CSV table of C-alpha atoms and ligand atoms in Angstrom, one decimal:
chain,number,residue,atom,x,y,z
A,1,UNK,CA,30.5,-0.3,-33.3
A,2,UNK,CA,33.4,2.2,-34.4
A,3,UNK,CA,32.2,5.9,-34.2
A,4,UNK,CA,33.5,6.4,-37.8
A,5,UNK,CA,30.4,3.8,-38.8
A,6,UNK,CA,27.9,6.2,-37.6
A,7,UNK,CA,27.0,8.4,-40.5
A,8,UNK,CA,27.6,11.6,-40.7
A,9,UNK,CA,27.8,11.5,-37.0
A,10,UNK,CA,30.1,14.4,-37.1
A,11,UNK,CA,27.6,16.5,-39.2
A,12,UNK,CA,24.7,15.5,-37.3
A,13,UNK,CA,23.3,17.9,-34.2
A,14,UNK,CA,23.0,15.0,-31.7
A,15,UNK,CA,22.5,16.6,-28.5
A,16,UNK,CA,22.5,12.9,-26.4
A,17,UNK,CA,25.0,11.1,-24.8
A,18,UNK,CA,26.5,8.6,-26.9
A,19,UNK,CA,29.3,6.4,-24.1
A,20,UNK,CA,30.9,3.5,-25.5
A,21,UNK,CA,32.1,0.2,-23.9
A,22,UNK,CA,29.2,0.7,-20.8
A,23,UNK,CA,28.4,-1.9,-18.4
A,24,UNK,CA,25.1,-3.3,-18.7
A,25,UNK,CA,25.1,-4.0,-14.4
A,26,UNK,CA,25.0,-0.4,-14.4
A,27,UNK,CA,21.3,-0.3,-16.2
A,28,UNK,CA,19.5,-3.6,-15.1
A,29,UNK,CA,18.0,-4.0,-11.5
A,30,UNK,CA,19.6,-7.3,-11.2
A,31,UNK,CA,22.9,-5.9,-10.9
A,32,UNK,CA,24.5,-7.9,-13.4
A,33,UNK,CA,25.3,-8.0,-17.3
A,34,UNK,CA,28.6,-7.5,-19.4
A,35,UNK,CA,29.4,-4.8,-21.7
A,36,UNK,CA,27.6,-3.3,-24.3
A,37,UNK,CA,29.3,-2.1,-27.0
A,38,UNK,CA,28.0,1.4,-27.4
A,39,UNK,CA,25.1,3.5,-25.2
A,40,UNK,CA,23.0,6.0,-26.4
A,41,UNK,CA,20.9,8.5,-24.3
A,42,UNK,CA,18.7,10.8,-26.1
A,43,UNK,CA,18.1,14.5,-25.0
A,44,UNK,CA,14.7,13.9,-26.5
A,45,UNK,CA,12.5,12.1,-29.3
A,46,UNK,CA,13.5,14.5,-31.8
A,47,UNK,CA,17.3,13.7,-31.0
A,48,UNK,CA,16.5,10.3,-30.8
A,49,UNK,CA,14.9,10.0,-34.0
A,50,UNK,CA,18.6,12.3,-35.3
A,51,UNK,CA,20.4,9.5,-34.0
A,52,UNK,CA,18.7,6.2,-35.1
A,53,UNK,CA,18.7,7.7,-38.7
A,54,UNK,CA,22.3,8.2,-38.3
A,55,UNK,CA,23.1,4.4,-37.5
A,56,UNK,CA,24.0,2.4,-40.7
A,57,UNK,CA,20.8,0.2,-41.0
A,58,UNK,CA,22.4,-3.4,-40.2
A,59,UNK,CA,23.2,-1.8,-36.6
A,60,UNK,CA,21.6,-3.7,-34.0
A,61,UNK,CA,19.9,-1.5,-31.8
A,62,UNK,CA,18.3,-2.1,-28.4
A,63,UNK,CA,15.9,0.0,-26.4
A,64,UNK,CA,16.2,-0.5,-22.6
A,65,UNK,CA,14.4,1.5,-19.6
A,66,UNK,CA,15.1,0.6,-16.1
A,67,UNK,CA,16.5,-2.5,-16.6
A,68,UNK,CA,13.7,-4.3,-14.8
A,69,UNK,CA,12.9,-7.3,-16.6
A,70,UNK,CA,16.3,-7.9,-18.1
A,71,UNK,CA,18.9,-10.3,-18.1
A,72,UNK,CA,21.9,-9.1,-19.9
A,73,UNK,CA,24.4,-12.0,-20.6
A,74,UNK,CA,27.9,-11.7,-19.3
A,75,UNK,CA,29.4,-11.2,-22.7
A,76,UNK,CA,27.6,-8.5,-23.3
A,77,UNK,CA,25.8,-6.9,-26.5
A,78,UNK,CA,27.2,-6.3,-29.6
A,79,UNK,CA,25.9,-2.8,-30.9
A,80,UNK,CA,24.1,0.2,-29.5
A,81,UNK,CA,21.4,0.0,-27.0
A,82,UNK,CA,19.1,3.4,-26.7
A,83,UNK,CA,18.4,4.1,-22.8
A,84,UNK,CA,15.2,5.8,-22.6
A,85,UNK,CA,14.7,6.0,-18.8
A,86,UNK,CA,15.4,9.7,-17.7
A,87,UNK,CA,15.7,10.5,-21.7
A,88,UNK,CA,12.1,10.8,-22.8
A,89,UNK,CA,10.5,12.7,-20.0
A,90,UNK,CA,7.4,15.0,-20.6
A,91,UNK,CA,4.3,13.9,-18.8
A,92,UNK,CA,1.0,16.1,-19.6
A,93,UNK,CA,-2.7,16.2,-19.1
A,94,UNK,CA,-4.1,16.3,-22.5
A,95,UNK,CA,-7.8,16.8,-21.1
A,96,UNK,CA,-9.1,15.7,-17.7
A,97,UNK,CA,-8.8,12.0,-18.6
A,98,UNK,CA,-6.5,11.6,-20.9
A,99,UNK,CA,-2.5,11.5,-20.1
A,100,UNK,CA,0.4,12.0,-22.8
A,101,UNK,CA,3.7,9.9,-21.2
A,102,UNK,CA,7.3,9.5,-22.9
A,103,UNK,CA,8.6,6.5,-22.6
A,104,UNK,CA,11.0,7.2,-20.3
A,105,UNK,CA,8.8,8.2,-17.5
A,106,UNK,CA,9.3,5.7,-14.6
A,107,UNK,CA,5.3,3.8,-13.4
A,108,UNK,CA,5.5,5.3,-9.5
A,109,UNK,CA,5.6,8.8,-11.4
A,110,UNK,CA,3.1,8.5,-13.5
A,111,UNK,CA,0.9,7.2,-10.6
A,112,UNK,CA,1.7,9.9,-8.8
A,113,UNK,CA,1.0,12.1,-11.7
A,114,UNK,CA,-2.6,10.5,-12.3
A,115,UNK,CA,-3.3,10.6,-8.4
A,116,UNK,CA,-2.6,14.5,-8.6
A,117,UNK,CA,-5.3,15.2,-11.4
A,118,UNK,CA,-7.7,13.0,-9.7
A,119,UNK,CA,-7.6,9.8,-12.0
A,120,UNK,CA,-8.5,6.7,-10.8
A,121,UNK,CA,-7.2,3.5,-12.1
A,122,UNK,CA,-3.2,4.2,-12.6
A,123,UNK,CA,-2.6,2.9,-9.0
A,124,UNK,CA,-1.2,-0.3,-10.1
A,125,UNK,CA,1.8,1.5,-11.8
A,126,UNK,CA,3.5,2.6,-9.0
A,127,UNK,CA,4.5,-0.6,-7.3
A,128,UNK,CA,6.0,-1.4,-11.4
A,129,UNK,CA,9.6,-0.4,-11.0
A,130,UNK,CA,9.4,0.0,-15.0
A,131,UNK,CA,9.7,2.9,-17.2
A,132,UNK,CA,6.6,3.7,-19.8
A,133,UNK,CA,8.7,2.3,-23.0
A,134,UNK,CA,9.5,-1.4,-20.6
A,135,UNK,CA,5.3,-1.6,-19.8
A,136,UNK,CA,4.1,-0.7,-22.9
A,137,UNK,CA,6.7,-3.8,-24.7
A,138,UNK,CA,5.8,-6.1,-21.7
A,139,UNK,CA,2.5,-5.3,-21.5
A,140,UNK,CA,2.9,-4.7,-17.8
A,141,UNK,CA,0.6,-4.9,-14.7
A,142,UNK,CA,-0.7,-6.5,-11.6
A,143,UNK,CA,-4.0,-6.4,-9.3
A,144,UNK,CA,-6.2,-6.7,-12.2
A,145,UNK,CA,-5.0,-4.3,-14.3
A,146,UNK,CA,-2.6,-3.9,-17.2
A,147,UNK,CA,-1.0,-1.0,-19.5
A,148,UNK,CA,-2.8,-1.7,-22.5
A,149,UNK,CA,-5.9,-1.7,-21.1
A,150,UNK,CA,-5.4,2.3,-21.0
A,151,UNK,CA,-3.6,2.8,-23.8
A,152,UNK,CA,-5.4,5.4,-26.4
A,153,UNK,CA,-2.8,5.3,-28.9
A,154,UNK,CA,1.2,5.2,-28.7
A,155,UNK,CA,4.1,6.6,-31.0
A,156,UNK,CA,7.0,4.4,-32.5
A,157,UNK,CA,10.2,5.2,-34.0
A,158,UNK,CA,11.2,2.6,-36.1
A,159,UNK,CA,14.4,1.7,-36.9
A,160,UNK,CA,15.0,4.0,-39.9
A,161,UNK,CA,13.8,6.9,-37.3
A,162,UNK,CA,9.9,7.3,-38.7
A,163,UNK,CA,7.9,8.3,-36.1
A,164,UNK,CA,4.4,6.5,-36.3
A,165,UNK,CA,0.9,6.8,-34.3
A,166,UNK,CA,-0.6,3.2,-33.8
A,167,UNK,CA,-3.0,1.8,-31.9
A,168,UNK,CA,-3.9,-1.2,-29.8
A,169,UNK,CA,-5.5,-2.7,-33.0
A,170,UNK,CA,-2.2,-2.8,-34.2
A,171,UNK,CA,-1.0,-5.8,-31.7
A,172,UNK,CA,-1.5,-8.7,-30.4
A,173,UNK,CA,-2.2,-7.9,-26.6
A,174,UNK,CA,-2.2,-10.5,-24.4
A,175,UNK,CA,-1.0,-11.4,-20.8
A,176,UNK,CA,2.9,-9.8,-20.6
A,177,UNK,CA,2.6,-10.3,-24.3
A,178,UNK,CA,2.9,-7.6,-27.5
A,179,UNK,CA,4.1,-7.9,-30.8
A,180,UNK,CA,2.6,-6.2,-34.0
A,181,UNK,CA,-0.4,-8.2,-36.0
A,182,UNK,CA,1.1,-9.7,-38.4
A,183,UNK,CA,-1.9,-8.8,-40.9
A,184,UNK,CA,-3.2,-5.4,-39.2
A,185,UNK,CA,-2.4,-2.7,-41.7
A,186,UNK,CA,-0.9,0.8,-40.1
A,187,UNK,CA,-1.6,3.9,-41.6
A,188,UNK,CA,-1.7,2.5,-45.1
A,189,UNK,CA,1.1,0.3,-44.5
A,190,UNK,CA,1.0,-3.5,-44.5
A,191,UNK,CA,3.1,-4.9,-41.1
A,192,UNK,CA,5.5,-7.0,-41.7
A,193,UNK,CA,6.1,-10.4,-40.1
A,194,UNK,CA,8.7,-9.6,-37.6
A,195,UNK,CA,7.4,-10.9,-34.0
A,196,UNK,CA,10.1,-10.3,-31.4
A,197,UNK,CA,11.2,-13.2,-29.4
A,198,UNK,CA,11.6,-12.6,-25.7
A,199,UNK,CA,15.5,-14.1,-27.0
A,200,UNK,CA,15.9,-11.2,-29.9
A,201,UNK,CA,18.2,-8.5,-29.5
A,202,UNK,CA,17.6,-6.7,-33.0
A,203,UNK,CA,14.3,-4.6,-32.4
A,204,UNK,CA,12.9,-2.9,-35.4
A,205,UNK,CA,10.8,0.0,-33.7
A,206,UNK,CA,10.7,1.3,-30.2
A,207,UNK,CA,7.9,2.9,-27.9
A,208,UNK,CA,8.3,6.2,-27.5
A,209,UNK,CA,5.3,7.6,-26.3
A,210,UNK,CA,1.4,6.4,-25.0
A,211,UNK,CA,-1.3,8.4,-25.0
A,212,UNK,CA,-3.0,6.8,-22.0
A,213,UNK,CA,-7.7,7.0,-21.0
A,214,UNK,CA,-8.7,6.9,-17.2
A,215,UNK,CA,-11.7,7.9,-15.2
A,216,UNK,CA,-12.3,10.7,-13.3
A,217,UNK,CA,-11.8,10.0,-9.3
A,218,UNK,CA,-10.1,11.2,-6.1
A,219,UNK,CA,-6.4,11.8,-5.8
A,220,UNK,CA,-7.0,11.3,-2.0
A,221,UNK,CA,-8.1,7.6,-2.8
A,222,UNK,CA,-6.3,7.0,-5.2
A,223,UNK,CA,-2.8,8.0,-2.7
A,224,UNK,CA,-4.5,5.8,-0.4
A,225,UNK,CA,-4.4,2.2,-2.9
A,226,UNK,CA,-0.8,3.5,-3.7
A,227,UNK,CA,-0.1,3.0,0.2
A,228,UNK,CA,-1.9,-0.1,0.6
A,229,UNK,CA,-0.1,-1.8,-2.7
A,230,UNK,CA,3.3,-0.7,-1.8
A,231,UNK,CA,3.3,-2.1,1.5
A,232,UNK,CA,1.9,-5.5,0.3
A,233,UNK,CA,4.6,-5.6,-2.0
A,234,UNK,CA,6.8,-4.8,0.6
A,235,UNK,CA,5.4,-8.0,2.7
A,236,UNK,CA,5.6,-10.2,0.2
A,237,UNK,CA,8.4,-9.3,-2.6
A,238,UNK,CA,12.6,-9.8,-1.6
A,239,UNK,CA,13.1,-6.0,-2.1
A,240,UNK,CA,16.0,-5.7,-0.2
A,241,UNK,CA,18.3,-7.6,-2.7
A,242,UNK,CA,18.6,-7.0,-6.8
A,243,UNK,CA,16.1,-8.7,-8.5
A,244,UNK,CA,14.2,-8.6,-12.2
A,245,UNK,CA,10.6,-8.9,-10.6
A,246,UNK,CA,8.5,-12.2,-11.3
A,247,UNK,CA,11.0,-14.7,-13.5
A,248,UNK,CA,8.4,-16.6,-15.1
A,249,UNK,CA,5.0,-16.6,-16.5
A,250,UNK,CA,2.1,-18.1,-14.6
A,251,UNK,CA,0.4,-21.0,-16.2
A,252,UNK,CA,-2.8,-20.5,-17.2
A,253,UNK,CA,-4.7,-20.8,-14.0
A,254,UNK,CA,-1.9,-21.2,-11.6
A,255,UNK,CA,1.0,-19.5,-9.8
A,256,UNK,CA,4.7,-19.6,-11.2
A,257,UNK,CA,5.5,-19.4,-7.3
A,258,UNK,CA,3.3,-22.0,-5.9
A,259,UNK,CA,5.0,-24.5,-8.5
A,260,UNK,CA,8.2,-23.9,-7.8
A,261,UNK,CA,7.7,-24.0,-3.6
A,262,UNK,CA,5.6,-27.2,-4.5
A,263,UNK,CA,8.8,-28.3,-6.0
A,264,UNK,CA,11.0,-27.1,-3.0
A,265,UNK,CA,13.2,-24.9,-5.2
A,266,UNK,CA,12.6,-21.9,-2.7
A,267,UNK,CA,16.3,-21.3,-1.5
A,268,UNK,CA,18.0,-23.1,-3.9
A,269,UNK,CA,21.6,-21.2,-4.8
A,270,UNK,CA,24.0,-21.4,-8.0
A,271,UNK,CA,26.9,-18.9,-7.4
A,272,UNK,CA,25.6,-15.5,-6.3
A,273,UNK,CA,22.1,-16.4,-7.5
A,274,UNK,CA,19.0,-17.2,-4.9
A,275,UNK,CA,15.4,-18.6,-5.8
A,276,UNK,CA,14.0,-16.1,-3.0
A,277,UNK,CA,12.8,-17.7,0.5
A,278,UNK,CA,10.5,-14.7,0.5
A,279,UNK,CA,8.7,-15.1,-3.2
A,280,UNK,CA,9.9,-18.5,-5.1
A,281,UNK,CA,9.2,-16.8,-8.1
A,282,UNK,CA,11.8,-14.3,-7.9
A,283,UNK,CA,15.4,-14.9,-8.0
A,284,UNK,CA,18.1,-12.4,-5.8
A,285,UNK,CA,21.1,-11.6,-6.2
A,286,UNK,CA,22.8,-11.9,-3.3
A,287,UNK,CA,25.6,-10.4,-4.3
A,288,UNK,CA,28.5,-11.5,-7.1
A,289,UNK,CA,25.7,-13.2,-8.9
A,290,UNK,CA,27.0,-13.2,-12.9
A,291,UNK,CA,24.2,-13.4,-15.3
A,292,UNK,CA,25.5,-17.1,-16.1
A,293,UNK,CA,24.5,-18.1,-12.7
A,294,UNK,CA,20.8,-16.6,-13.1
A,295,UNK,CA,20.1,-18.1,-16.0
A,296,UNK,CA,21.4,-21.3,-15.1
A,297,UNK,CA,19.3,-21.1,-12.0
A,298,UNK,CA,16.4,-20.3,-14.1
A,299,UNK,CA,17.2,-23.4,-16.3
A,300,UNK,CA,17.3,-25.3,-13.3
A,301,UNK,CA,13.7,-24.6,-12.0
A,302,UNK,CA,12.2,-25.1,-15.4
A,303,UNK,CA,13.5,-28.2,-15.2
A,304,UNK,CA,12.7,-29.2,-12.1
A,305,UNK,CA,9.4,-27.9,-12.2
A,306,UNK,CA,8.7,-29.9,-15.5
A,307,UNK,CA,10.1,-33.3,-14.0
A,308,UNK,CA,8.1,-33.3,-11.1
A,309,UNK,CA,4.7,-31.9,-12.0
A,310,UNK,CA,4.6,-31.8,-16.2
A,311,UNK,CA,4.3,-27.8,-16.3
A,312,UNK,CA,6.3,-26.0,-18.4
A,313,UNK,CA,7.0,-22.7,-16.9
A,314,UNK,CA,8.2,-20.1,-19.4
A,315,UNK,CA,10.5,-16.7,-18.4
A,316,UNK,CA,8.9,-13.5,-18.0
A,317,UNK,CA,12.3,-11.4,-18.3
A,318,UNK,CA,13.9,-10.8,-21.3
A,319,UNK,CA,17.5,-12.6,-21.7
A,320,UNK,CA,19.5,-11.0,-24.2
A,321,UNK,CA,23.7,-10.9,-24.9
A,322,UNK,CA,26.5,-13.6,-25.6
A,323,UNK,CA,27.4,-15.5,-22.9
A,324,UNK,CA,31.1,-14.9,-21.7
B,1,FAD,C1,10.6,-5.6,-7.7
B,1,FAD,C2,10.0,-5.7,-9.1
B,1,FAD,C3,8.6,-5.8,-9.2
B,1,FAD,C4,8.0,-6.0,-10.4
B,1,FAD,N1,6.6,-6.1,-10.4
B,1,FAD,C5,6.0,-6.2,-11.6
B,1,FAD,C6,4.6,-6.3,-11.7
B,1,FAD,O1,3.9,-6.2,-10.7
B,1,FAD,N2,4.0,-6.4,-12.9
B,1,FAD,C7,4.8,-6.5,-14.1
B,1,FAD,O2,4.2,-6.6,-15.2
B,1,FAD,N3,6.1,-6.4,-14.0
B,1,FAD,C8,6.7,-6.3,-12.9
B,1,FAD,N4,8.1,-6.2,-12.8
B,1,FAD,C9,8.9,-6.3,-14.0
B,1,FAD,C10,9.2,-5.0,-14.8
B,1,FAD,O3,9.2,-3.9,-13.9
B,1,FAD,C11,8.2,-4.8,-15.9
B,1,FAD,O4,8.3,-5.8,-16.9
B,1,FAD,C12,8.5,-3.4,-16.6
B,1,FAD,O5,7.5,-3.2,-17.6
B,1,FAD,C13,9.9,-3.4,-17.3
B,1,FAD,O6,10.1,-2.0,-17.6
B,1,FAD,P1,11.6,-1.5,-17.9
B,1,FAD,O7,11.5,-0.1,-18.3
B,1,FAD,O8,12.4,-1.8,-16.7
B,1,FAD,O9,12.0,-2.4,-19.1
B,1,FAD,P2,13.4,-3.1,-19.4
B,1,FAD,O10,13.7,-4.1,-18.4
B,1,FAD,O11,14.4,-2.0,-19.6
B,1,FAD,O12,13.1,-3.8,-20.8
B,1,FAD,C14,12.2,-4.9,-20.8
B,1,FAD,C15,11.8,-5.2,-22.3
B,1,FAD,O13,11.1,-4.1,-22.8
B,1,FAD,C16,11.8,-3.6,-23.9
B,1,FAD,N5,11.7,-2.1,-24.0
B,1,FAD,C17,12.0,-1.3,-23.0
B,1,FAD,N6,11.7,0.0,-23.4
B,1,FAD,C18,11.2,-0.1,-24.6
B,1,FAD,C19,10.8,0.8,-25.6
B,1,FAD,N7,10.8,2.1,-25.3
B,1,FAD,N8,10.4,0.4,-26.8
B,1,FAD,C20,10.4,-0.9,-27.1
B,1,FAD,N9,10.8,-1.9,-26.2
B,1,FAD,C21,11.2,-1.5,-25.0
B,1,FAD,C22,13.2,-4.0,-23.8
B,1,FAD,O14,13.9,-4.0,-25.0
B,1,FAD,C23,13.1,-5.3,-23.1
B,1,FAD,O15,12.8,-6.3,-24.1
B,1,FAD,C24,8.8,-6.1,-11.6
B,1,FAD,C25,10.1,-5.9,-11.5
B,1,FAD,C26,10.8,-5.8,-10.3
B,1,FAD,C27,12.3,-5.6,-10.2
């Protein structure tokens, strides 16, 4: 995108940080990703809202967080991706249960956050290396508990830069799935059919807040499962090497990693790319891996999981870009 396409851009009172040409390795936890064409970082959801109305409308626009559940192709992203990790920040009690969280806000915060007002029940965020807006469009969780299970209500900007209050009604909500009901109706207005592929990079509204419901408990517990969680996940997860978190889905009824050690897939390498000997459903980068390699890799264990025992295991992260 030129910066003479943005309108008015000039006139506008952006107060964010628009950088062009930006490498995407920089903002994914797998290390890897080629260049996206232009960054934005808001200074906050009313300069964010500024700046999407700015865009000229057949922009494609992107909203990443931390990068945790994304592959970014090595050819990078043609248009503007919004970075909303350590943009949209505020994190407030609204009354003794209730939490209001940007989208920015990173899970171990907001765990934290919860402990320290005695909530019980946002534990399971911590150990999510996600930000708010990355959980609430993956629908995020672990030990029994997911995001949406909390979630009150939630703001969106769409792509125009209307900011809109929906609710869980609003969605299909499912395991590591959300996309709007195609027939649910939002404040008067009928949703359009847009689902968003796991493959699209166009996205026609972005999460910008939650307003999220626990119960009342101890902070001191509540510190305590924090403890226990991280370490498990320190036992059993490769967290010494760049990773994106689970790859794939689990069947229904089974384990993504038991498949794939079944298989004995666990060590296999292309380029700079590992199936973890730790957890075969995580891939590492050992280091030089290009996205070309993980995604190969990943094509690689489908396959071979599907030859030798019929299932067909589908990716959790999101793969987005052209290839080189
Ligand atoms: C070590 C490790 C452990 C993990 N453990 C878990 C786990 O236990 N459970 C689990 O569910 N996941 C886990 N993950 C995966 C990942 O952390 C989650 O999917 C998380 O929700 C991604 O958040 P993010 O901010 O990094 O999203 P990103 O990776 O930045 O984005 C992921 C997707 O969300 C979309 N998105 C991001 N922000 C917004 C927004 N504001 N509005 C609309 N769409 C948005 C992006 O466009 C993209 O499609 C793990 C990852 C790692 C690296």
């Amino acid at each position: 995108m030129n910066m003479s396409e943005i309108r008015n851009f000039s006139d506008t009172a952006l107060r964010g940080e628009l950088r062009r040409e930006v490498r995407m390795s920089k903002h994914t936890s797998w290390r890897v990703g080629g260049v996206a064409d232009c960054v934005y970082q808001p200074a906050d959801l009313a300069d964010l809202q500024v700046f999407l109305r700015s865009l000229p409308s057949d922009e494609s626009v992107y909203a990443v967080g931390l990068g945790s559940n994304l592959l970014v192709r090595d050819g990078g992203l043609r248009g503007t991706v919004i970075l909303l990790h350590g943009a949209l920040t505020e994190l407030r009690c609204i009354d003794t249960s209730t939490l209001y969280v940007e989208a920015g806000i990173a899970g171990a915060k907001l765990a934290r956050f919860a402990a320290l007002h005695n909530l019980a029940g946002a534990a399971f965020f911590a150990g999510i290396p996600g930000s708010m807006g990355g959980m609430l469009a993956m629908n995020a969780g672990c030990y029994g508990s997911d995001t949406w299970q909390h979630v009150e209500s939630v703001q969106v900007l769409t792509r125009s830069g209307e900011l809109l209050t929906r609710t869980a009604q609003d969605y299909e909500i499912g395991y590591r799935h959300v996309v709007k009901s195609e027939t649910g109706k939002v404040k008067g207005k009928e949703l359009g059919s847009h689902h968003l592929s796991p493959f699209t990079f166009h996205q026609e509204e972005f999460f910008v807040s939650a307003t999220l419901k626990f119960s009342r408990g101890e902070g001191d517990i509540e510190r305590q499962i924090i403890k226990a969680w991280l370490s498990t996940r320190i036992a059993t997860q490769p967290l010494n090497l760049p990773n994106a978190g689970s790859v794939f889905r689990n069947p229904v009824g089974d384990h993504a990693a038991r498949l794939i050690e079944l298989c004995g897939l666990k060590g296999k390498q292309i380029g700079g790319a590992q199936v973890s000997v730790k957890h075969a459903n995580f891939i590492v980068n050992t280091g030089g891996a290009s996205a070309a390699d993980i995604e190969n890799l990943i094509s690689e264990v489908r396959a071979s999981v599907a030859a030798q025992t019929g299932v067909e295991l589908h990716p959790e992260v999101r793969i987005i870009g052209e290839a080189a």
